[in-house]
Amino acid sequence: MNYTEKNGIPEAVPVMEPDRQYYYMKKARQYVNARSREMGRPLTFCVNTFGCQMNARDSEKLEGILEEAGYQKSEEDHADIVIYNTCTVRENANLKVYGRLGYLHSLKKKNPHMLIGLCGCMMQEPQVVEKIKKSYRFVDLIFGTHNIFKFAELLVNRLESDSMVIDIWKDTDQIVEDLPTDRKYSFKSGVNIMFGCNNFCSYCIVPYVRGRERSRNPKDILREIEKLTQDGVVEVMLLGQNVNSYGKNLDDPVTFAQLLKEIEKIPGLERIRFMTSHPKDLSDELIEVMAQSDKICHHLHLPLQSGSSRILKEMNRKYTKEDYLTLTEKIRRAVPDISLTTDIIVGFPGETQEDFEETLDVIRKVRFDSAFTFIYSRRTGTPAAAMENQVPQDVVKDRFDRLLKEVQTISAKMTSRFTGTVQEVLAEEINSHKEGLLTGRLGSNILVHFPGTEEEIGKLIKVSLDECRGFYYMGSRVEEERKNP
Ligand code: 5AD
Ligand code: SF4
């Protein structure tokens, strides 16, 4: 399209995305440059992320936009614009944000031009926005999960006005492609394949704050991964709340397994990970594709939540204890070296001692490589929050401690099962404790420390796993096989 331009910026605001946002990024850059000249220094930004990998990926998008707008990255909250990308899955994540706001206020008093932005899942809750409007008047910008792509436009709105800018959407079916991102790692990247969740587990707030399930077009996903690999990425993590239901709502439905087969063909891509998988939707087709693939990591994050069929029904998980055990046995038969990890909630309303013992029983039977354990958190608006038989805190705490001990003991044993083998490790960073060492990850996601140099970061390296120390390995290099001398 042809626009008349002034200072390199079209005079008419483009209607179509992402052109519209690129227009606002240029416009923001003018303000940022002017302010920077006045202050005699570059302006800086800091994005703080709470919660899951989805939020981490969203933050990379926010950072990409801020860089395009002329800000420079800083790791500190003393920056000229500070964004908190929030999580609301458990209450303590909310409390942390309120705690940080007090501190940000004190920083803003010293730097009155500082901008404070809040976004992410917590902002999708009307009572949160009301509270901020009332008690945290110094916040400049509030937006939600559905309109994160509009960040540049909202930032300009704030730069052009003197009051708090708030824009929260209830839901959306829009997916805006091709916005800038600033990747945290040069060699690996998250890739959203779908947004939202349709499962309505009775304890979970995600479907209310992330909206209904929307899958990205396979073409867009493949194009993004192709570009990433051309840019040096060797590992992708495909992200969705329930990747196993990927593609069901597309005009031309595609299964997750079919998508994986296409991604696998991309040259230069070495490793494929994905999360999260819902046990109810995990297909035989996916297990088969995993078993045959050279690139898909032998790791499955398969949230159990509870081992009691009665509680699982109350949670609306749509599988029983037996279904879960059968499924994990089937996966282990097809992919014997699979690493299984999980999420478990303790203290769901009505959980009895017997229900809790069922959870311990599944843990002992499946033998997870690791498990994230959570104390049930009552989320306003979810069906479980209205249930009457909430479990007393001291009982929950007691069960939680028992669970954690059991999980840790099993996890240490499971982790050590690769001792003495030679495996490929993706070198990720310089070891912060000991000079001359690198830290990387196995396909199973286990950490390995081994000798290496900075230039090797981002490479897959054969390492002998000499010694297991709890949840990580100390390794040594093995000579690559020499071709005929
Ligand atoms: N309380 C505790 N844990 C929760 N999760 C989701 N909602 C809650 C809640 N209300 C956990 C689940 C999920 C993980 C991402 O967070 O285990 O798998
Ligand atoms: Fe929450 Fe259940 Fe959806 Fe996971 S599958 S995001 S736990 S509602």
XYZ file of C-alpha atoms and ligand atoms in Angstrom:
511
model
C 0.000 0.000 0.000
C 1.188 3.559 -0.738
C 1.025 6.149 2.015
C 2.184 9.729 2.008
C 4.914 9.913 4.609
C 6.124 12.545 7.053
C 9.469 11.921 8.791
C 9.294 8.358 7.505
C 5.869 7.789 9.125
C 2.707 7.376 7.019
C 0.249 10.227 7.577
C -2.772 7.964 7.713
C -2.846 5.326 10.430
C -2.893 1.916 8.700
C -5.996 -0.115 9.442
C -4.515 -3.542 8.829
C -2.302 -5.410 11.259
C 0.622 -5.704 11.704
C 1.204 -2.501 9.618
C -0.730 -0.504 12.164
C 1.536 -1.582 14.998
C 4.708 -0.908 12.978
C 3.316 2.590 12.399
C 2.939 3.058 16.178
C 6.417 1.665 16.835
C 7.861 4.354 14.546
C 5.744 6.980 16.233
C 6.856 5.827 19.698
C 10.463 5.977 18.486
C 10.053 9.702 17.739
C 8.910 10.381 21.292
C 11.617 8.163 22.741
C 14.362 9.829 20.648
C 13.174 13.310 21.640
C 13.109 12.420 25.324
C 16.485 10.729 25.072
C 18.012 13.913 23.531
C 16.521 15.960 26.388
C 17.908 13.613 29.024
C 21.257 13.157 27.307
C 21.100 9.382 27.609
C 19.311 6.428 26.028
C 15.955 5.428 27.502
C 15.760 1.949 28.995
C 13.139 -0.755 29.515
C 12.701 -3.708 31.843
C 10.110 -6.460 31.356
C 9.406 -8.688 34.387
C 7.681 -11.959 33.717
C 5.622 -14.121 36.059
C 4.110 -17.502 35.313
C 4.353 -19.948 32.465
C 6.257 -20.295 29.189
C 3.396 -18.569 27.354
C 4.027 -15.449 29.373
C 7.767 -15.764 28.777
C 7.113 -15.862 25.033
C 4.699 -12.899 25.275
C 7.410 -10.946 27.093
C 9.833 -11.566 24.217
C 7.241 -9.942 21.966
C 6.899 -6.952 24.321
C 10.691 -6.594 24.367
C 10.858 -6.770 20.562
C 8.320 -3.937 20.345
C 10.145 -1.811 22.938
C 13.441 -2.211 21.093
C 11.758 -1.240 17.835
C 10.418 1.834 19.682
C 13.978 2.867 20.551
C 14.310 1.732 24.171
C 17.387 -0.156 25.358
C 17.174 -3.272 27.485
C 18.006 -3.129 31.170
C 17.722 -5.892 33.758
C 16.631 -3.501 36.499
C 13.385 -1.922 37.629
C 15.130 1.487 37.559
C 14.337 1.653 33.834
C 12.336 4.375 32.054
C 9.580 1.922 31.247
C 8.890 -1.071 33.455
C 6.395 -3.742 32.435
C 5.013 -6.490 34.665
C 3.644 -9.397 32.665
C 1.507 -11.037 35.326
C 0.133 -14.476 36.165
C -2.988 -15.291 38.132
C -3.032 -19.074 38.181
C -2.343 -19.103 41.952
C -2.916 -16.354 44.449
C 0.723 -15.925 45.512
C 1.593 -14.779 41.974
C -0.965 -11.946 42.391
C 0.355 -10.980 45.793
C 3.902 -10.668 44.458
C 2.746 -8.109 41.889
C 1.002 -5.938 44.470
C 4.147 -6.143 46.585
C 6.320 -4.946 43.687
C 3.990 -2.050 42.890
C 4.829 -0.312 46.162
C 8.519 -0.457 45.277
C 7.858 0.804 41.729
C 5.996 3.776 43.182
C 9.093 4.780 45.147
C 11.193 4.563 41.968
C 8.695 6.663 40.057
C 8.900 9.400 42.644
C 12.619 9.678 41.810
C 12.093 9.446 38.031
C 8.708 11.097 37.293
C 8.959 10.300 33.572
C 9.088 6.607 34.326
C 6.241 4.577 32.811
C 4.755 1.535 34.549
C 2.764 -0.993 32.529
C 0.838 -4.044 33.728
C -0.344 -6.797 31.422
C -0.984 -10.538 31.323
C -3.509 -12.853 32.941
C -4.085 -10.929 36.174
C -5.305 -7.918 34.192
C -8.135 -9.995 32.687
C -9.780 -10.030 36.121
C -12.092 -7.013 36.514
C -11.605 -6.799 40.299
C -7.834 -6.507 39.815
C -8.184 -3.593 37.377
C -10.627 -1.891 39.766
C -8.155 -2.228 42.613
C -5.307 -0.756 40.548
C -7.492 2.118 39.354
C -8.364 2.889 42.948
C -5.217 2.211 44.933
C -2.350 2.361 42.413
C -3.083 5.531 40.454
C 0.562 5.888 39.391
C 0.311 2.937 36.954
C 0.392 4.231 33.355
C -0.764 1.404 31.190
C -2.949 -1.677 31.683
C -3.717 -4.218 28.973
C -4.661 -7.867 28.874
C -3.778 -11.138 27.176
C -5.930 -10.752 24.043
C -4.572 -7.420 22.839
C -0.887 -7.746 23.655
C -0.187 -7.228 19.942
C -1.528 -3.667 20.398
C 1.185 -2.731 22.885
C 2.876 -0.159 20.591
C -0.426 1.613 19.955
C -1.307 1.725 23.656
C 2.162 3.000 24.497
C 1.743 5.889 22.049
C -1.705 6.605 23.499
C -0.078 6.934 26.906
C 2.780 9.071 25.592
C 0.206 11.412 24.059
C -2.025 11.686 27.125
C -1.606 12.328 30.810
C -3.826 9.670 32.243
C -3.779 5.949 32.790
C -4.500 4.001 29.579
C -6.581 0.853 30.113
C -7.526 -1.542 27.345
C -8.803 -5.005 28.255
C -10.610 -7.274 25.818
C -12.969 -9.997 27.032
C -11.989 -12.384 24.242
C -10.736 -12.398 20.670
C -10.453 -14.618 17.619
C -7.694 -12.438 16.189
C -4.111 -13.732 15.869
C -1.669 -11.067 14.661
C 1.401 -12.495 12.925
C 4.832 -11.014 12.202
C 5.409 -8.660 15.104
C 9.007 -8.203 16.264
C 10.397 -10.370 19.084
C 13.564 -10.201 21.121
C 14.550 -13.792 21.863
C 16.170 -14.532 25.196
C 18.332 -17.277 23.636
C 19.840 -17.173 20.148
C 19.660 -20.958 19.696
C 16.257 -21.912 21.129
C 12.820 -20.399 21.061
C 9.257 -20.883 22.189
C 6.678 -20.934 19.394
C 2.991 -20.458 20.141
C 0.900 -22.964 18.259
C -2.370 -22.149 19.973
C -3.870 -19.759 22.482
C -6.522 -20.199 25.170
C -8.122 -23.278 26.673
C -11.531 -24.965 26.407
C -11.178 -27.480 29.203
C -12.503 -25.633 32.225
C -10.816 -27.744 34.877
C -12.846 -26.676 37.887
C -9.900 -25.148 39.829
C -8.358 -23.269 36.918
C -8.728 -19.640 35.937
C -6.885 -19.941 32.620
C -9.960 -20.405 30.370
C -11.415 -17.200 31.854
C -8.289 -15.079 31.369
C -6.872 -16.587 28.175
C -10.181 -17.184 26.401
C -11.287 -19.981 24.089
C -8.916 -22.211 22.177
C -7.552 -20.761 18.921
C -4.970 -22.593 16.819
C -2.503 -20.800 14.618
C -2.451 -21.723 10.988
C 0.109 -24.505 10.291
C 1.564 -22.403 7.441
C 2.282 -19.513 9.827
C 3.857 -21.836 12.395
C 6.085 -23.510 9.800
C 7.108 -20.144 8.345
C 8.031 -18.857 11.804
C 10.128 -21.932 12.594
C 11.843 -21.800 9.188
C 12.807 -18.194 9.863
C 14.007 -19.073 13.354
C 16.243 -21.872 12.075
C 17.697 -19.551 9.426
C 18.500 -17.278 12.332
C 20.413 -19.998 14.233
C 17.665 -21.633 16.303
C 18.140 -25.411 16.706
C 15.462 -26.139 19.325
C 11.832 -25.071 19.461
C 9.322 -25.468 22.265
C 5.791 -25.579 20.844
C 3.497 -23.829 23.283
C -0.184 -24.265 24.063
C -2.344 -24.899 27.134
C -3.351 -28.219 25.595
C -1.244 -28.932 22.498
C -2.988 -32.269 21.941
C -6.134 -30.517 20.835
C -4.193 -28.379 18.336
C -5.872 -27.826 14.979
C -9.350 -29.071 15.856
C -10.943 -25.664 15.290
C -9.106 -24.746 12.079
C -11.049 -24.413 8.798
C -8.947 -27.326 7.529
C -8.477 -29.391 10.672
C -4.989 -30.772 11.315
C -3.844 -32.983 14.203
C -0.952 -32.093 16.473
C 0.879 -35.231 15.281
C 0.517 -34.088 11.646
C 1.867 -30.671 12.557
C 4.867 -32.304 14.261
C 5.617 -34.352 11.147
C 5.729 -31.170 9.068
C 7.895 -29.325 11.590
C 10.280 -32.264 11.684
C 11.082 -31.726 7.972
C 12.497 -28.237 8.544
C 16.236 -28.334 7.784
C 18.543 -27.075 10.518
C 16.037 -27.781 13.265
C 17.507 -30.365 15.640
C 15.144 -30.622 18.595
C 11.399 -30.259 19.062
C 9.755 -29.929 22.451
C 6.174 -29.160 23.336
C 3.979 -28.429 26.319
C 1.434 -28.862 27.830
C -0.276 -32.173 27.043
C -3.657 -33.016 28.504
C -3.879 -36.774 29.198
C -7.442 -36.955 27.868
C -6.363 -35.882 24.363
C -3.045 -37.678 23.981
C -3.464 -39.791 20.845
C -1.849 -43.044 19.696
C -0.873 -41.139 16.564
C 1.197 -38.740 18.683
C 2.893 -41.581 20.567
C 3.792 -43.201 17.246
C 5.191 -39.969 15.814
C 7.255 -39.448 18.959
C 8.612 -42.991 18.832
C 9.684 -42.648 15.201
C 11.028 -39.133 15.267
C 14.720 -38.196 15.387
C 13.990 -34.654 16.477
C 11.153 -34.804 19.006
C 12.659 -34.912 22.492
C 11.751 -37.930 24.569
C 10.056 -35.845 27.212
C 6.374 -35.485 28.018
C 4.925 -33.063 30.510
C 1.646 -34.725 31.384
C -0.163 -33.061 34.301
C -1.772 -35.619 36.615
C -3.264 -33.078 39.104
C -4.608 -35.839 41.354
C -4.371 -39.621 41.592
C -7.905 -40.022 42.927
C -10.554 -40.775 40.290
C -13.161 -39.128 42.505
C -11.192 -35.884 42.768
C -10.320 -36.007 39.056
C -14.052 -36.073 38.330
C -14.602 -33.069 40.613
C -11.726 -31.354 38.830
C -13.426 -32.025 35.462
C -10.258 -33.649 34.115
C -12.149 -36.337 32.135
C -9.816 -39.258 32.934
C -9.492 -41.692 35.841
C -6.490 -42.882 37.798
C -6.552 -46.103 35.743
C -6.732 -44.194 32.427
C -3.642 -42.223 33.442
C -1.705 -45.339 34.472
C -2.646 -47.167 31.267
C -1.627 -44.173 29.175
C 1.782 -43.781 30.799
C 2.438 -47.527 30.466
C 1.586 -47.324 26.767
C 3.936 -44.372 26.286
C 6.766 -46.162 28.111
C 6.315 -49.249 25.939
C 6.557 -47.161 22.753
C 9.316 -44.817 23.939
C 11.246 -46.648 26.691
C 13.635 -43.800 27.547
C 10.815 -41.215 27.818
C 11.099 -38.733 30.617
C 7.715 -38.083 32.218
C 7.069 -34.948 34.238
C 3.863 -33.724 35.797
C 1.885 -31.164 37.806
C 0.090 -32.119 41.012
C -2.346 -30.127 43.141
C -2.711 -30.895 46.849
C -5.714 -29.862 48.894
C -8.411 -29.588 46.220
C -11.795 -29.114 47.977
C -13.009 -32.360 49.502
C -9.652 -34.158 49.170
C -9.556 -36.849 51.873
C -6.579 -38.718 53.261
C -7.557 -41.666 51.014
C -7.655 -39.412 47.933
C -4.210 -38.124 48.797
C -2.889 -41.693 49.220
C -4.148 -42.401 45.682
C -1.986 -39.525 44.419
C 1.054 -40.975 46.216
C 0.224 -44.363 44.707
C 0.297 -42.975 41.145
C 3.559 -41.189 41.853
C 5.150 -44.440 43.038
C 3.785 -46.365 40.050
C 4.613 -43.900 37.277
C 7.936 -42.716 38.736
C 8.060 -39.222 37.298
C 11.387 -37.655 36.395
C 10.152 -34.555 38.136
C 6.907 -33.035 39.326
C 5.722 -29.514 40.005
C 3.680 -29.662 43.174
C 1.159 -26.981 44.046
C -1.024 -26.194 47.013
C -4.576 -25.676 45.784
C -5.314 -21.968 45.445
C -8.901 -20.737 45.483
C -9.481 -18.650 42.345
C -12.547 -16.441 42.405
C -14.945 -17.245 39.592
C -13.944 -20.895 39.165
C -16.417 -23.654 40.142
C -14.040 -25.101 42.769
C -13.878 -21.766 44.606
C -17.573 -22.133 45.400
C -17.206 -25.684 46.725
C -17.950 -25.886 50.417
C -15.547 -28.498 51.694
C -12.260 -26.576 51.411
C -9.413 -28.470 53.145
C -7.851 -26.818 56.248
C -4.453 -25.221 55.614
C -2.530 -27.309 58.173
C -3.787 -30.564 56.632
C -2.832 -29.358 53.161
C 0.623 -28.268 54.301
C 1.233 -31.660 55.865
C 0.216 -33.503 52.692
C 2.249 -31.131 50.565
C 5.422 -31.847 52.568
C 4.870 -35.596 52.307
C 4.252 -35.330 48.589
C 7.349 -33.229 47.984
C 9.580 -35.693 49.833
C 8.218 -38.626 47.861
C 8.556 -36.779 44.544
C 12.145 -35.741 45.299
C 13.258 -39.246 46.285
C 11.818 -40.788 43.120
C 13.054 -37.951 40.942
C 16.663 -38.352 42.157
C 16.537 -42.090 41.342
C 14.948 -41.524 37.945
C 17.393 -38.796 37.000
C 20.348 -41.068 37.732
C 19.162 -43.787 35.346
C 21.267 -42.382 32.485
C 24.562 -42.566 34.445
C 27.390 -43.902 32.293
C 25.618 -43.341 28.978
C 26.713 -40.967 26.232
C 24.057 -38.476 25.202
C 23.644 -35.335 23.139
C 23.549 -32.174 25.201
C 22.520 -28.780 23.884
C 25.104 -26.350 25.288
C 23.079 -23.444 26.716
C 25.302 -21.236 28.862
C 28.580 -20.758 30.639
C 28.500 -22.489 34.017
C 28.195 -19.773 36.619
C 29.963 -21.754 39.387
C 33.046 -23.214 37.794
C 35.285 -21.817 35.093
C 35.771 -23.935 31.984
C 32.364 -25.599 32.272
C 29.238 -25.244 30.173
C 25.690 -26.049 31.230
C 23.292 -27.720 28.839
C 20.245 -29.927 28.624
C 19.519 -33.492 27.572
C 16.512 -34.261 25.399
C 14.816 -35.293 28.652
C 15.403 -31.723 29.876
C 17.886 -32.798 32.593
C 20.765 -30.379 33.230
C 24.363 -31.404 32.509
C 27.570 -29.540 33.398
C 30.563 -30.415 31.217
C 33.827 -28.925 29.940
C 33.470 -26.542 27.002
C 33.926 -23.041 25.705
C 31.650 -20.098 25.015
C 31.795 -20.573 21.208
C 30.093 -23.930 21.654
C 26.893 -22.442 23.095
C 23.958 -23.432 20.896
C 25.658 -26.613 19.657
C 24.681 -30.220 20.297
C 27.598 -31.986 21.915
C 28.175 -35.662 22.788
C 28.771 -35.939 26.524
C 29.387 -38.902 28.786
C 27.145 -38.639 31.860
C 29.692 -39.594 34.507
C 28.047 -38.683 37.775
C 24.490 -37.836 38.784
C 24.141 -35.327 41.604
C 20.463 -35.192 42.470
C 18.754 -33.368 39.647
C 21.783 -32.800 37.363
C 24.820 -34.571 35.870
C 28.525 -33.875 35.735
C 29.754 -34.999 32.322
C 32.900 -35.308 30.259
C 33.526 -34.877 26.544
C 33.747 -37.883 24.261
C 35.824 -37.791 21.111
C 33.650 -37.648 18.002
C 34.080 -40.846 16.017
C 36.847 -40.284 13.490
C 36.115 -41.000 9.847
C 38.492 -43.527 8.192
C 42.045 -42.329 8.845
N -4.362 -23.972 42.458
C -3.191 -24.646 42.438
N -2.606 -25.015 41.313
C -3.198 -24.705 40.135
N -2.856 -24.947 38.858
C -3.789 -24.417 38.052
N -4.746 -23.822 38.790
C -4.399 -23.998 40.093
C -5.005 -23.640 41.317
N -6.156 -22.974 41.374
C -1.668 -25.724 38.485
C -2.046 -26.962 37.711
C -1.580 -26.648 36.313
C -0.412 -25.735 36.579
C 0.004 -24.892 35.439
O -0.844 -24.934 37.644
O -1.315 -28.050 38.239
O -1.221 -27.792 35.573
Fe -6.271 -24.872 33.239
Fe -7.166 -27.348 32.736
Fe -6.897 -25.570 30.713
Fe -4.715 -26.589 31.901
S -6.249 -27.762 30.714
S -5.076 -24.412 31.367
S -5.378 -26.800 34.015
S -8.317 -25.417 32.418
